[in-house]
């Protein structure tokens, strides 16, 4: 992707329709899982059953993060590195440290 065609500007990013749809679908599923957990609480579900569902939400959020991070690296980070913007590397390192806490 040429720098002039880059979808990243400053602190925003123009996502493709396909990328936006995929990320929204993931978030919608996660939202449904959260509502399900709330329903389990209201129905006095067994604690281990709720914990398993919470673990599934955690895994779904991790999958969302992986997809978003991969897109960020392939687009914004790659474009900035090609343009000689080394500060993007430090930003990525800081981001990775925060994600791994």
Coordinates of C-alpha atoms in Angstrom, one line a residue:
X1 CA 0.0 0.0 0.0
X2 CA 1.5 3.3 -1.0
X3 CA 1.8 6.0 1.6
X4 CA -0.7 8.2 -0.2
X5 CA -3.1 5.3 -0.1
X6 CA -2.6 4.6 3.6
X7 CA -5.8 4.3 5.6
X8 CA -4.0 5.5 8.8
X9 CA -3.8 9.2 9.6
X10 CA -2.7 10.6 12.9
X11 CA -4.7 8.7 15.6
X12 CA -7.5 7.5 13.3
X13 CA -7.8 4.7 10.7
X14 CA -10.2 4.3 7.9
X15 CA -11.1 0.6 7.8
X16 CA -12.3 -1.4 4.9
X17 CA -15.9 -2.4 4.8
X18 CA -14.9 -6.1 5.3
X19 CA -12.6 -5.3 8.2
X20 CA -15.3 -3.2 9.9
X21 CA -17.9 -5.9 9.4
X22 CA -15.6 -8.6 10.8
X23 CA -14.7 -6.6 13.9
X24 CA -18.3 -5.6 14.5
X25 CA -19.5 -9.2 14.2
X26 CA -17.0 -10.3 16.8
X27 CA -18.1 -7.5 19.2
X28 CA -21.7 -8.4 18.7
X29 CA -21.0 -12.0 19.6
X30 CA -19.1 -10.9 22.7
X31 CA -21.9 -8.6 23.6
X32 CA -24.3 -11.5 23.4
X33 CA -22.0 -13.6 25.6
X34 CA -22.0 -10.9 28.2
X35 CA -25.8 -10.7 28.2
X36 CA -25.8 -14.5 28.6
X37 CA -23.6 -14.3 31.6
X38 CA -25.9 -11.6 33.1
X39 CA -28.8 -13.9 32.5
X40 CA -27.0 -16.8 34.2
X41 CA -26.4 -14.6 37.3
X42 CA -30.1 -13.6 37.4
X43 CA -31.1 -17.3 37.1
X44 CA -28.7 -18.3 40.0
X45 CA -26.5 -20.4 37.7
X46 CA -23.8 -22.6 39.2
X47 CA -20.6 -20.5 39.7
X48 CA -18.3 -22.8 37.6
X49 CA -20.7 -22.6 34.7
X50 CA -20.5 -18.8 34.8
X51 CA -16.8 -18.9 35.1
X52 CA -16.5 -21.0 32.0
X53 CA -18.6 -18.5 30.1
X54 CA -16.4 -15.6 31.4
X55 CA -13.4 -17.5 30.1
X56 CA -15.1 -17.9 26.7
X57 CA -15.6 -14.1 26.7
X58 CA -12.0 -13.5 27.5
X59 CA -10.9 -15.8 24.7
X60 CA -13.3 -13.9 22.3
X61 CA -11.8 -10.6 23.3
X62 CA -8.3 -12.0 22.8
X63 CA -9.3 -13.1 19.3
X64 CA -10.7 -9.6 18.6
X65 CA -7.4 -8.1 19.8
X66 CA -5.4 -10.4 17.6
X67 CA -7.4 -9.5 14.5
X68 CA -7.2 -5.7 15.2
X69 CA -3.5 -5.9 16.0
X70 CA -2.6 -7.8 12.9
X71 CA -4.5 -5.3 10.8
X72 CA -2.7 -2.4 12.6
X73 CA 0.7 -4.0 12.0
X74 CA 0.0 -4.8 8.3
X75 CA -1.3 -1.3 7.6
X76 CA -0.3 1.6 9.9
X77 CA 2.9 0.2 11.3
X78 CA 4.2 -1.2 8.0
X79 CA 3.5 2.1 6.2
X80 CA 5.2 4.2 9.0
X81 CA 8.3 2.0 9.0
X82 CA 8.6 2.2 5.2
X83 CA 8.3 6.0 5.6
X84 CA 11.1 6.0 8.2
X85 CA 8.9 6.8 11.2
X86 CA 10.9 4.8 13.8
X87 CA 8.7 6.2 16.6
X88 CA 6.0 3.8 15.4
X89 CA 8.2 0.9 16.6
X90 CA 8.3 2.3 20.1
X91 CA 4.6 2.8 20.1
X92 CA 4.1 -0.8 19.0
X93 CA 6.4 -2.1 21.7
X94 CA 4.5 -0.1 24.4
X95 CA 1.2 -1.4 23.0
X96 CA 2.5 -5.0 23.2
X97 CA 3.7 -4.5 26.7
X98 CA 0.2 -3.2 27.7
X99 CA -1.5 -6.1 26.0
X100 CA 0.6 -8.7 27.8
X101 CA -0.1 -7.5 31.3

